[in-house]
mmCIF file of C-alpha atoms in Angstrom:
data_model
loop_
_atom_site.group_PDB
_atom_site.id
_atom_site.type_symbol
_atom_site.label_atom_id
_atom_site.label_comp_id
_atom_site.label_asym_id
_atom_site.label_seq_id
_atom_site.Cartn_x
_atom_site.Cartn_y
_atom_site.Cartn_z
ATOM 1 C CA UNK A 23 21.840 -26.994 -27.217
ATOM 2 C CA UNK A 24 18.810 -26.782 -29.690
ATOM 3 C CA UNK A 25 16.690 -23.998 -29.510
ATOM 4 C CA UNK A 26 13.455 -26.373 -28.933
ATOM 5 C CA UNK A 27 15.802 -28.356 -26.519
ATOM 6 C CA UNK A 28 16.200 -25.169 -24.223
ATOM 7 C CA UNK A 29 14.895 -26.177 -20.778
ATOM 8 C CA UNK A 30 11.239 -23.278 -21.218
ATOM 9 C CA UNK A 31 11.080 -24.502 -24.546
ATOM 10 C CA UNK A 32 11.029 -28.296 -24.194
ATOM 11 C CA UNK A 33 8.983 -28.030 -20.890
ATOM 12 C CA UNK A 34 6.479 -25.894 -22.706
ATOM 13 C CA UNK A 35 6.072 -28.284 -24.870
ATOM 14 C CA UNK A 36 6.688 -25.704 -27.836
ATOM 15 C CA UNK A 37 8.373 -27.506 -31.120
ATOM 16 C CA UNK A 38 6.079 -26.975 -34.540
ATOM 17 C CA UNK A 39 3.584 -24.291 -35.134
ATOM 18 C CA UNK A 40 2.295 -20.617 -34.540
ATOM 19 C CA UNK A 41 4.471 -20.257 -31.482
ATOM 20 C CA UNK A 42 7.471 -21.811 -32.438
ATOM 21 C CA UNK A 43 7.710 -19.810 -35.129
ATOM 22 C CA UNK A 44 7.632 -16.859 -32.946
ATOM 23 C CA UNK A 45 9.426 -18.086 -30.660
ATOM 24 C CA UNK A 46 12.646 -18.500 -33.561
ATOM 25 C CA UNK A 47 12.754 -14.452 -33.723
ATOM 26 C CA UNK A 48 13.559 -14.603 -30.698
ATOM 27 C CA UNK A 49 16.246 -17.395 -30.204
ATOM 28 C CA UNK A 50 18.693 -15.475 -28.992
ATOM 29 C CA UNK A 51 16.667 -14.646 -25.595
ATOM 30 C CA UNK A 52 15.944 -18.332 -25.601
ATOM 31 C CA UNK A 53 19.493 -18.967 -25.735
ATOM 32 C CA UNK A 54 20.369 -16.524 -23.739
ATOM 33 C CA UNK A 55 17.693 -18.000 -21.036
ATOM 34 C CA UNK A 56 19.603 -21.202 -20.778
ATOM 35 C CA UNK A 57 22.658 -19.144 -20.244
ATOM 36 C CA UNK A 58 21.460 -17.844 -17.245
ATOM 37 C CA UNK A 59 20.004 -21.155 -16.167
ATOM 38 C CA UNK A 60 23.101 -22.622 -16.023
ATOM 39 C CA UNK A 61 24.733 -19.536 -14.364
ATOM 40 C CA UNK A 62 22.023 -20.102 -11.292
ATOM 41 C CA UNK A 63 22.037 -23.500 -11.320
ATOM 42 C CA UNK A 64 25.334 -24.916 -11.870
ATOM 43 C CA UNK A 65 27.782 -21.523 -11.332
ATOM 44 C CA UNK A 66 31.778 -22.356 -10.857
ATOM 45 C CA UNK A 67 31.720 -20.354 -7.372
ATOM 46 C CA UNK A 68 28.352 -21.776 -5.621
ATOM 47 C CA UNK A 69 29.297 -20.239 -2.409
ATOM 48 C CA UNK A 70 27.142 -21.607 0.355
ATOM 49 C CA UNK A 71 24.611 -23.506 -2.150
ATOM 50 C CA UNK A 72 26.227 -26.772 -3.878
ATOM 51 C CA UNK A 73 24.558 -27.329 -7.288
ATOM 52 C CA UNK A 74 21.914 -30.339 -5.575
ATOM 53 C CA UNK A 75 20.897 -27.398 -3.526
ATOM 54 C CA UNK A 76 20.194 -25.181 -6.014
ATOM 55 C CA UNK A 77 18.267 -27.251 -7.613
ATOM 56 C CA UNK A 78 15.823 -28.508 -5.225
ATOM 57 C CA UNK A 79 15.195 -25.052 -4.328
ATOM 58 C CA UNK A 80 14.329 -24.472 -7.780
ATOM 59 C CA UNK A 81 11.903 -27.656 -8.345
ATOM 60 C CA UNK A 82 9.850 -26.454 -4.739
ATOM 61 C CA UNK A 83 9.508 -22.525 -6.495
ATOM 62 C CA UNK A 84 8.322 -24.707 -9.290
ATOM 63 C CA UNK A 85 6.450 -26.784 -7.569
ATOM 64 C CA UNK A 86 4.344 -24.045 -5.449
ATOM 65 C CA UNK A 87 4.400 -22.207 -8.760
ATOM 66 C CA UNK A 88 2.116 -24.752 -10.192
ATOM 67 C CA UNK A 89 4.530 -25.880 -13.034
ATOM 68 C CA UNK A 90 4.999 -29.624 -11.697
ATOM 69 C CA UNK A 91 7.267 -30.314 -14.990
ATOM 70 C CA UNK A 92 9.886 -27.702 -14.416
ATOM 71 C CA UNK A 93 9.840 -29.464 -10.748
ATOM 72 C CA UNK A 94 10.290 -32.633 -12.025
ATOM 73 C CA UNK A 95 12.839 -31.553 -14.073
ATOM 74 C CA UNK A 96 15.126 -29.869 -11.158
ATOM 75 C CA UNK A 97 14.014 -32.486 -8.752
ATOM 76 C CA UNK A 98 16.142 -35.037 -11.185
ATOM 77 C CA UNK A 99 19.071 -33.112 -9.777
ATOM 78 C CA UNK A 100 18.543 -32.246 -6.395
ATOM 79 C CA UNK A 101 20.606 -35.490 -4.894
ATOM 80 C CA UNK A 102 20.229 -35.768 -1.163
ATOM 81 C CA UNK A 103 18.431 -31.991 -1.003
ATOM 82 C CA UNK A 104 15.298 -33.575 -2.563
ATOM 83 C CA UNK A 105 13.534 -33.270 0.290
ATOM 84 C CA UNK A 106 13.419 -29.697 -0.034
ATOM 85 C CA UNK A 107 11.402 -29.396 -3.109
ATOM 86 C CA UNK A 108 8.370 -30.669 -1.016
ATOM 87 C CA UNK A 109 6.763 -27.591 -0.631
ATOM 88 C CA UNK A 110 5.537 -28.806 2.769
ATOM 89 C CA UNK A 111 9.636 -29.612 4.377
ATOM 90 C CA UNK A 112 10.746 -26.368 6.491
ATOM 91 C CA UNK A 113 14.522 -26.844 6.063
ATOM 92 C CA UNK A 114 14.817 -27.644 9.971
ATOM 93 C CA UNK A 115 16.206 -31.126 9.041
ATOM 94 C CA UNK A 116 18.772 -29.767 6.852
ATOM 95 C CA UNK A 117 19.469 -27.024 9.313
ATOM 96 C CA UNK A 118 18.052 -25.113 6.359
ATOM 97 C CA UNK A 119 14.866 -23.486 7.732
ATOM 98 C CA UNK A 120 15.977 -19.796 7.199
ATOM 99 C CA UNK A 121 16.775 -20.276 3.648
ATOM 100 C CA UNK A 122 14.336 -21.823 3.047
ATOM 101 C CA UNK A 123 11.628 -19.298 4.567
ATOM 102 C CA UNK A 124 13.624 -16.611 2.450
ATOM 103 C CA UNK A 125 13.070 -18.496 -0.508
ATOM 104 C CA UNK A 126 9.411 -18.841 -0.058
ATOM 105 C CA UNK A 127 8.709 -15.380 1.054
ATOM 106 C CA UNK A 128 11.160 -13.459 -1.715
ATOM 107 C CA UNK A 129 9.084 -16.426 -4.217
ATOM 108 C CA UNK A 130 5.806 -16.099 -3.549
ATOM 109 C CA UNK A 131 5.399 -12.935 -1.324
ATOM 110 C CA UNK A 132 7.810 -10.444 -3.147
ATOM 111 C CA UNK A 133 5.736 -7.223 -2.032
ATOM 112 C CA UNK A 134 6.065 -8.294 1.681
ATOM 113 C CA UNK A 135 9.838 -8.466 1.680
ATOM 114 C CA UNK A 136 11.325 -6.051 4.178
ATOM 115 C CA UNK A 137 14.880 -5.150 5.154
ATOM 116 C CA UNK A 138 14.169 -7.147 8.111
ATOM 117 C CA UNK A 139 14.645 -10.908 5.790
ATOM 118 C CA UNK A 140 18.134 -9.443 4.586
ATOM 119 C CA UNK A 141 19.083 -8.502 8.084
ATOM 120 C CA UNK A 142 17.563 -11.721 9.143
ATOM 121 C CA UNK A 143 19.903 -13.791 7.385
ATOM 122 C CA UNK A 144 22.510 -11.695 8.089
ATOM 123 C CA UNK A 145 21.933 -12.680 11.155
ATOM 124 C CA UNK A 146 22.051 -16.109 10.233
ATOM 125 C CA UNK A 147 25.940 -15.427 9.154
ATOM 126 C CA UNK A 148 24.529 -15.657 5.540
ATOM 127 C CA UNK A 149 27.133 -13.776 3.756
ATOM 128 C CA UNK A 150 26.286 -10.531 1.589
ATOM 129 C CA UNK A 151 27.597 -12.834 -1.519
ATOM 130 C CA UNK A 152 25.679 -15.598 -0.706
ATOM 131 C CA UNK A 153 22.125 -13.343 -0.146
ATOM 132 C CA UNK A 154 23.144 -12.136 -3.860
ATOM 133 C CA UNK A 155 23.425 -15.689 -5.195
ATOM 134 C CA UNK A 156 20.125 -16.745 -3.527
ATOM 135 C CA UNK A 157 18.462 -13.767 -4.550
ATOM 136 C CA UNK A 158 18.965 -14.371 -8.093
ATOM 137 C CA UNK A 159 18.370 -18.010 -8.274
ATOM 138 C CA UNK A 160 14.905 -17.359 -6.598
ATOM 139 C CA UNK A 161 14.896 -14.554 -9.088
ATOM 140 C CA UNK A 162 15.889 -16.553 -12.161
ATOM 141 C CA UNK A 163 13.795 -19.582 -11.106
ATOM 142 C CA UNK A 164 10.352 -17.067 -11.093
ATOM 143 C CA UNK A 165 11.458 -15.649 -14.395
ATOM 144 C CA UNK A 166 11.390 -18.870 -15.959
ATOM 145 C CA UNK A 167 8.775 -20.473 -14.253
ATOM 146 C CA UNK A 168 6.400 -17.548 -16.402
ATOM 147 C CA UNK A 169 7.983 -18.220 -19.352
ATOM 148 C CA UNK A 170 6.973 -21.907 -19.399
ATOM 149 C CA UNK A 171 3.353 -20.884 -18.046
ATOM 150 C CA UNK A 172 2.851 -18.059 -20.769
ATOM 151 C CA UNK A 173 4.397 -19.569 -23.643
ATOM 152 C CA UNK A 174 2.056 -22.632 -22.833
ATOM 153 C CA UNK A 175 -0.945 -20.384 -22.553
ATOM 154 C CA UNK A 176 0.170 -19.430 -26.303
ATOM 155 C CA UNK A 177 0.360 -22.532 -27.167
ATOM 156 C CA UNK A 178 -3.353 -23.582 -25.382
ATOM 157 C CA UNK A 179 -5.007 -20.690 -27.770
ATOM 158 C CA UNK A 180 -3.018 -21.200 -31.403
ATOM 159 C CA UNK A 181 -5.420 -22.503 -33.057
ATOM 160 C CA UNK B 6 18.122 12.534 6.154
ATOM 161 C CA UNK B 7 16.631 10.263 3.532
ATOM 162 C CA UNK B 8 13.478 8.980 3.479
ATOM 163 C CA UNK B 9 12.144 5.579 2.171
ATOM 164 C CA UNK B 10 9.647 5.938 -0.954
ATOM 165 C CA UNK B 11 6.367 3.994 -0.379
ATOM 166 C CA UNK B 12 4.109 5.322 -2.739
ATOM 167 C CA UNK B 13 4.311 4.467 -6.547
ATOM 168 C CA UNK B 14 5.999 7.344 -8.649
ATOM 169 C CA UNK B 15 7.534 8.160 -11.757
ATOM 170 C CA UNK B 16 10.311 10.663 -10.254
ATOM 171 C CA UNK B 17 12.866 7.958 -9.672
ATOM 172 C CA UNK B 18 14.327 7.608 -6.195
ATOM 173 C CA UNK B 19 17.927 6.724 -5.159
ATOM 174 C CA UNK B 20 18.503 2.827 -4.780
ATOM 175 C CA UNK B 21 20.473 2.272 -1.411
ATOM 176 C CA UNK B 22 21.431 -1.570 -0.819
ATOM 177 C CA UNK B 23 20.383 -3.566 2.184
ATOM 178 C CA UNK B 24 24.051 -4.638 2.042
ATOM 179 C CA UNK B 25 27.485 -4.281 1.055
ATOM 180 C CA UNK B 26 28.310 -3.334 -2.238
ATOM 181 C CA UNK B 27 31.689 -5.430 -3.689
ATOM 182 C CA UNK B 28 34.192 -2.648 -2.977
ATOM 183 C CA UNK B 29 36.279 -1.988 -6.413
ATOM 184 C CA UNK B 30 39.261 -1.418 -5.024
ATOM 185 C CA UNK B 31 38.805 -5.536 -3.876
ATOM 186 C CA UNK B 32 37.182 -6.353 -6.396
ATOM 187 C CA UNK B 33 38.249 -9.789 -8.382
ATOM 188 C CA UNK B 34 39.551 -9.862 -12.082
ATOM 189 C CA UNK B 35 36.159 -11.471 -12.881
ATOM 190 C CA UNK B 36 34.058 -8.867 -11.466
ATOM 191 C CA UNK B 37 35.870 -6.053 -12.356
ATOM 192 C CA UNK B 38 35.630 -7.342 -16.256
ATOM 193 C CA UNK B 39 31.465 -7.753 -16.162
ATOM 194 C CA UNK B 40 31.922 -4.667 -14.648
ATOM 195 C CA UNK B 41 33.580 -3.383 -17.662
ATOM 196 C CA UNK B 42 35.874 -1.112 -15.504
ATOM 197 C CA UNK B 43 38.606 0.533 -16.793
ATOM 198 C CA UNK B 44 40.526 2.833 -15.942
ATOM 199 C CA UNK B 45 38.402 5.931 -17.571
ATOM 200 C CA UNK B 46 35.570 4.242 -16.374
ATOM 201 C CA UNK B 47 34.600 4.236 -12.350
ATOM 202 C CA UNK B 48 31.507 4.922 -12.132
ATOM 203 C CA UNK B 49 29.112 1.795 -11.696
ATOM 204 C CA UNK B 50 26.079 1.852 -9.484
ATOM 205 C CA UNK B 51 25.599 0.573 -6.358
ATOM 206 C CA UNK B 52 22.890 -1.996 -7.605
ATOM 207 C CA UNK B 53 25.377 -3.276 -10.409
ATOM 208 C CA UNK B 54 27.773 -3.608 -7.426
ATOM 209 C CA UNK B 55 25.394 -5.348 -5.486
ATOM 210 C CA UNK B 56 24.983 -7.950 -8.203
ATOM 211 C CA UNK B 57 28.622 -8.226 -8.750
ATOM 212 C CA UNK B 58 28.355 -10.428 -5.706
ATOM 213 C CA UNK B 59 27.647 -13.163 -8.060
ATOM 214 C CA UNK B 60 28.867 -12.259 -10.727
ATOM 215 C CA UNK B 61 28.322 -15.555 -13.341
ATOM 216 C CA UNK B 62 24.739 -14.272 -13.082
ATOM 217 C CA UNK B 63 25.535 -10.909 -13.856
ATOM 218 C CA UNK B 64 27.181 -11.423 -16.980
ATOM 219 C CA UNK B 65 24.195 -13.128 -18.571
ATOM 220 C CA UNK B 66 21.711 -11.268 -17.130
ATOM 221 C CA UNK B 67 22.479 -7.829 -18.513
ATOM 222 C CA UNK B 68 22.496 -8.924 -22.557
ATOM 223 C CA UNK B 69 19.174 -11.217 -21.883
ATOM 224 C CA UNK B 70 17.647 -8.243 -20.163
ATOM 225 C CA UNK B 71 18.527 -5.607 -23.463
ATOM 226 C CA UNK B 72 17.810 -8.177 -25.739
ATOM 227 C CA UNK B 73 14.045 -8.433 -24.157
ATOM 228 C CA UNK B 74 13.504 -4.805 -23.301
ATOM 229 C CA UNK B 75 15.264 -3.247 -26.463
ATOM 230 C CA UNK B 76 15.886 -5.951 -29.425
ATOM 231 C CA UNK B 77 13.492 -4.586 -32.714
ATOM 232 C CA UNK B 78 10.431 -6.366 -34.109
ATOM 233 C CA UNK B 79 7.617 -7.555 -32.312
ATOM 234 C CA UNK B 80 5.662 -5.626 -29.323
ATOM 235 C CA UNK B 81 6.468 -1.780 -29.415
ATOM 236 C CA UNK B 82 9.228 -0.453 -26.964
ATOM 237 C CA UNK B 83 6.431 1.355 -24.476
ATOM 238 C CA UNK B 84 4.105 -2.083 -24.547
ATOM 239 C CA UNK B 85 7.049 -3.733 -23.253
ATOM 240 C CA UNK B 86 7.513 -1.323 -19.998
ATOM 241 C CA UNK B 87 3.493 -1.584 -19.645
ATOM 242 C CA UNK B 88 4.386 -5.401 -18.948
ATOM 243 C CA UNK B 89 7.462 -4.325 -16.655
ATOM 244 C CA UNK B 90 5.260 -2.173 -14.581
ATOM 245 C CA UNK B 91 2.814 -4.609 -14.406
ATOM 246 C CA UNK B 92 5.102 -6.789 -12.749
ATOM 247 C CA UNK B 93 6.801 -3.901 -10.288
ATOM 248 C CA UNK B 94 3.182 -2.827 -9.091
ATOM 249 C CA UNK B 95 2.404 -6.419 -8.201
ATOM 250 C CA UNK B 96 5.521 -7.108 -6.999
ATOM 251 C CA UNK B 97 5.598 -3.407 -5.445
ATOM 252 C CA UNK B 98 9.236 -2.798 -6.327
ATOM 253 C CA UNK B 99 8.838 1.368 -6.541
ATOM 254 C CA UNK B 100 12.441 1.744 -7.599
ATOM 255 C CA UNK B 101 11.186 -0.345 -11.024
ATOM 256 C CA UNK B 102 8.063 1.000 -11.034
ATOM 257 C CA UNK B 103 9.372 4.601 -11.565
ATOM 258 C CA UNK B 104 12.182 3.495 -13.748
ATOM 259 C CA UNK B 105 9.893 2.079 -16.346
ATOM 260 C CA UNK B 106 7.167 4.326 -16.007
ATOM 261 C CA UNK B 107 9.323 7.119 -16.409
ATOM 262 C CA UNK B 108 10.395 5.520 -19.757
ATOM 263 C CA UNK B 109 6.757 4.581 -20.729
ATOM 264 C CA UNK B 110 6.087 8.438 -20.053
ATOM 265 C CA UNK B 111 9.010 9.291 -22.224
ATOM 266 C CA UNK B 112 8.233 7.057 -25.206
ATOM 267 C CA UNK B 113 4.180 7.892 -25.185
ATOM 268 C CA UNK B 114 5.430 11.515 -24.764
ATOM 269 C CA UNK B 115 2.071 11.279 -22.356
ATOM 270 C CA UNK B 116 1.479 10.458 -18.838
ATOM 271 C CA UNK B 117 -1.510 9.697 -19.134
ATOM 272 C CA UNK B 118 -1.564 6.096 -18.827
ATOM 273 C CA UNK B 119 1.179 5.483 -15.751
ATOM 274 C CA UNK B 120 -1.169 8.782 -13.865
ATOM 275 C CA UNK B 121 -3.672 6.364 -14.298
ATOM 276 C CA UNK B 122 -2.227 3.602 -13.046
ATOM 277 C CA UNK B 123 -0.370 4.931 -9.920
ATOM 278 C CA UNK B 124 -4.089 7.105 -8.945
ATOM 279 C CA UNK B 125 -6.424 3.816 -9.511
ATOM 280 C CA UNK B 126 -3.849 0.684 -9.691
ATOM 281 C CA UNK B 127 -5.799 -2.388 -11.561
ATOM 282 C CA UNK B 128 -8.900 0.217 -11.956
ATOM 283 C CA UNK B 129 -7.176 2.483 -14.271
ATOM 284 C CA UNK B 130 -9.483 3.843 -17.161
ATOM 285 C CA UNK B 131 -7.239 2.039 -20.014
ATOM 286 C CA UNK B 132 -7.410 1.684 -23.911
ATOM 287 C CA UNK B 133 -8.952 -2.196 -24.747
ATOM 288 C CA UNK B 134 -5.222 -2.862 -25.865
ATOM 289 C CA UNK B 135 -3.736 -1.685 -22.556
ATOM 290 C CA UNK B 136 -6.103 -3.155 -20.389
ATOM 291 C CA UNK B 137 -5.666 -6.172 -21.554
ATOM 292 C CA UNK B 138 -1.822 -6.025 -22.018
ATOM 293 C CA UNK B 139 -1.695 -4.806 -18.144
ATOM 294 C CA UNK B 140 -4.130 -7.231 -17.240
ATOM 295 C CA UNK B 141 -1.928 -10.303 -18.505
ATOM 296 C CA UNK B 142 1.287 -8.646 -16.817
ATOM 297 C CA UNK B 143 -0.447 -8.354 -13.706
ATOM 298 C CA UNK B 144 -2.250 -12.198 -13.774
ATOM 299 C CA UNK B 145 1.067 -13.349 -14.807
ATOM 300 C CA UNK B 146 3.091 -11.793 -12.099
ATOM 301 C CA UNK B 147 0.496 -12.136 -9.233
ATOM 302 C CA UNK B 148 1.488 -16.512 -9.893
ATOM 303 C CA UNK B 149 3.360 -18.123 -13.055
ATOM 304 C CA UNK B 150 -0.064 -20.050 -13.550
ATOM 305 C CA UNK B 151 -2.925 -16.625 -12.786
ATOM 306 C CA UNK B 152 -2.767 -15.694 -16.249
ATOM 307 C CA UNK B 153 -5.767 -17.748 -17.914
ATOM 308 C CA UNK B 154 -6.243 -18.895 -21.575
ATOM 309 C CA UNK B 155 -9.502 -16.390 -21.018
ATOM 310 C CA UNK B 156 -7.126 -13.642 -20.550
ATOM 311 C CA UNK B 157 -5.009 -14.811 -23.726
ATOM 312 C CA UNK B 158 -7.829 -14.806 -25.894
ATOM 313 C CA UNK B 159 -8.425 -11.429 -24.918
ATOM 314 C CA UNK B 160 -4.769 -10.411 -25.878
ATOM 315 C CA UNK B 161 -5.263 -12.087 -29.463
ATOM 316 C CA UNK B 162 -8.738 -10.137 -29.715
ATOM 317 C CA UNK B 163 -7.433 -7.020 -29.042
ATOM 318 C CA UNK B 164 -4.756 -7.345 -32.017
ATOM 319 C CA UNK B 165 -1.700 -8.364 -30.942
ATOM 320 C CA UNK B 166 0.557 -10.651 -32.902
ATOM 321 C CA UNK B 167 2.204 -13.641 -31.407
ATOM 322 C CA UNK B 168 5.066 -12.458 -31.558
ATOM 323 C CA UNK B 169 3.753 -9.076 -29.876
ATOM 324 C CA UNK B 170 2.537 -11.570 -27.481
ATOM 325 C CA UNK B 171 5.492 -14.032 -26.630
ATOM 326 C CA UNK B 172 7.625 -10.250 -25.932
ATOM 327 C CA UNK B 173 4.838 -9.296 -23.510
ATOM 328 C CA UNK B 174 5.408 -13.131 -21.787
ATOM 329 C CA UNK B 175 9.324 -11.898 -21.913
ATOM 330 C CA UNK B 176 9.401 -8.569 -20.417
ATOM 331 C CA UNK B 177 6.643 -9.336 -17.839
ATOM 332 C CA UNK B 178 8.590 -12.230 -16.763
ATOM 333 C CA UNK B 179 11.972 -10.323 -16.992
ATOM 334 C CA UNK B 180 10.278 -7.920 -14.143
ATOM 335 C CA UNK B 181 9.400 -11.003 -12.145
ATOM 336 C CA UNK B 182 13.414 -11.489 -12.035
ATOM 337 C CA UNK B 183 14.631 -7.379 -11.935
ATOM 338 C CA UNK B 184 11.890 -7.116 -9.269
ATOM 339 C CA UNK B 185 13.194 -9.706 -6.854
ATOM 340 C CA UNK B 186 16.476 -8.551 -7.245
ATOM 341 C CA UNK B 187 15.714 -4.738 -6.936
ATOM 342 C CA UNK B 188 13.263 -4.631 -4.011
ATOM 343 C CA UNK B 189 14.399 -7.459 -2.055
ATOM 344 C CA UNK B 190 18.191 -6.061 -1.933
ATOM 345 C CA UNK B 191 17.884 -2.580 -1.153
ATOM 346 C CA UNK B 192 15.577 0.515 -0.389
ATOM 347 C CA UNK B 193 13.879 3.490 -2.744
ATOM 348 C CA UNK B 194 15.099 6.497 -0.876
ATOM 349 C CA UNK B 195 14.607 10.262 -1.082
ATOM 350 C CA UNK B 196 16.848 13.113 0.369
ATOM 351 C CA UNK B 197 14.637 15.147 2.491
ATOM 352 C CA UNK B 198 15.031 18.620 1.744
ATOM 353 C CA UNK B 199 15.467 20.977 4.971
ATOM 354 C CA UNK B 200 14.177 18.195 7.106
#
């Protein structure tokens, strides 16, 4: 894949000028970003979240992120899960609701996680693997969602 | 007896994980190569064997996170752990915060600037260049869309390049990843002396 074709890159928007020329000393983390993209979102062992799942839990971080392209973009390949990405849907339907209430809490409420969620799902006979893999998509998915938002802010003040 | 570390600090605590480690005498011929274990060298941490739960992720997360913390050019090695504290206060992930803060220390040769921010948090009496580089890691961590183009301006009028500025965008976000990873998976813990 293209540098400018990289998933932050082309949802950013960022292809000629000020920034993209910064942004080419550092291909190799843009590369590199992709890599772990598809590591969280299409991984060989996906354990208890198929690659539709993964992705509509991406699009609804990106969604109650406030970066409605990146959630457009993961919502294209969230199959029968799409429901998910609506920030609104709880998961019940899916039998889903304490993922889902992990993801939203280790999201968008980081500082209030507790030992209590991981015990939760524990709980929930999530295994320790699959808390790992969830933790890092949800981890992934916020890393990238500020990448997109900052290096658009760059590209809202070149002048 | 150990004790769990609420309070922001630069001595850096132990890291105990909220759950099971992979074990390396089970561990799979995948893990045990992003490990890089051999056999004159055991000794991994029990975070890096946390991760090794999935370990696809693992392998590309370690050069990504060197390559945005450590690669030359652009924003100066100690600007870069301003953003990554930035990120660990909001986030309140002490383990990171005292990592990186610890490093900032060690790079500034001064302590001035993380006794600052531990004693008054967003408050902290700061240079015009840290404020604002803290300010932007902080916006920026707080929601992917806090940061403002008000608060980019002010990182352009303060001096820094854009490449200075798309590393600050890296390592800030890199923290928003580490962070989630770091204090949703396990504790900050102290051994309590005579207690």
């Amino acid at each position: 894949m293209s540098l400018f074709q990289t998933t932050a890159l082309d949802t950013a928007g960022i292809d000629t000028g000020p920034v993209a020329d910064a942004v080419r000393t550092r291909a190799n983390i843009m590369q590199a970003t992709q890599a772990a993209e598809d590591a969280v979102m299409a991984p060989l062992y996906a354990g208890a979240f198929s690659h539709d799942l993964r992705a509509a839990l991406a699009a609804r971080m990106a969604q109650s992120g406030g970066v409605p392209e990146l959630a457009t973009r993961y919502l294209a390949r969230a199959g029968d899960m799409a429901p998910l990405a609506d920030p609104a849907s709880d998961g019940a339907a899916q039998g889903l609701a304490h993922i889902i209430a992990f993801v939203d809490r280790a999201a968008n409420a980081t500082r209030d996680v507790a030992a209590s969620d991981i015990s939760g799902l524990q709980a929930a006979s999530v295994s320790d693997a699959d808390i790992v893999r969830l933790c890092e998509l949800v981890a992934f998915t916020a890393y990238q969602l500020r990448v997109v938002a900052g290096l658009r802010l760059m590209k809202g003040g070149a002048a | 007896m150990t004790r769990i570390v609420h309070k922001f600090t630069r001595t850096v605590p132990t890291w105990r994980p909220r759950l099971r480690p992979v074990d390396l005498a089970t561990a799979t011929p995948e893990q045990l190569s992003a490990l890089s274990v051999t056999p004159s060298n055991t000794k991994v941490s029990d975070y890096v064997l946390t991760l090794a739960h999935d370990v696809e992720s693992l392998k590309v997360r370690s050069p990504l996170f060197n390559a945005i913390m450590y690669d030359a050019g652009g924003m100066s090695r100690a600007e870069r752990e301003l953003g990554a504290i930035g990120a660990s206060m909001v986030n309140r992930c002490i383990y990171c915060a005292a990592v990186h803060a610890d490093r900032h220390a060690k790079l500034e040769k001064d302590t001035a600037v993380t006794d600052a921010l531990f004693s008054k948090g967003e408050n902290a009496d700061l240079s015009a260049r840290n404020r604002a580089i803290f300010d932007f890691a902080r916006k920026l961590s707080e929601a992917p869309v806090a940061a403002t183009p008000e608060d980019m301006a002010m990182l352009k009028k303060v001096g820094l390049s854009d490449e200075e500025i798309l590393d600050l965008i890296l390592s800030t976000a890199l923290f928003g990843w580490a962070n989630r990873l770091m204090h949703v998976l396990g504790d900050p813990v102290r051994d309590e002396v005579g207690a």
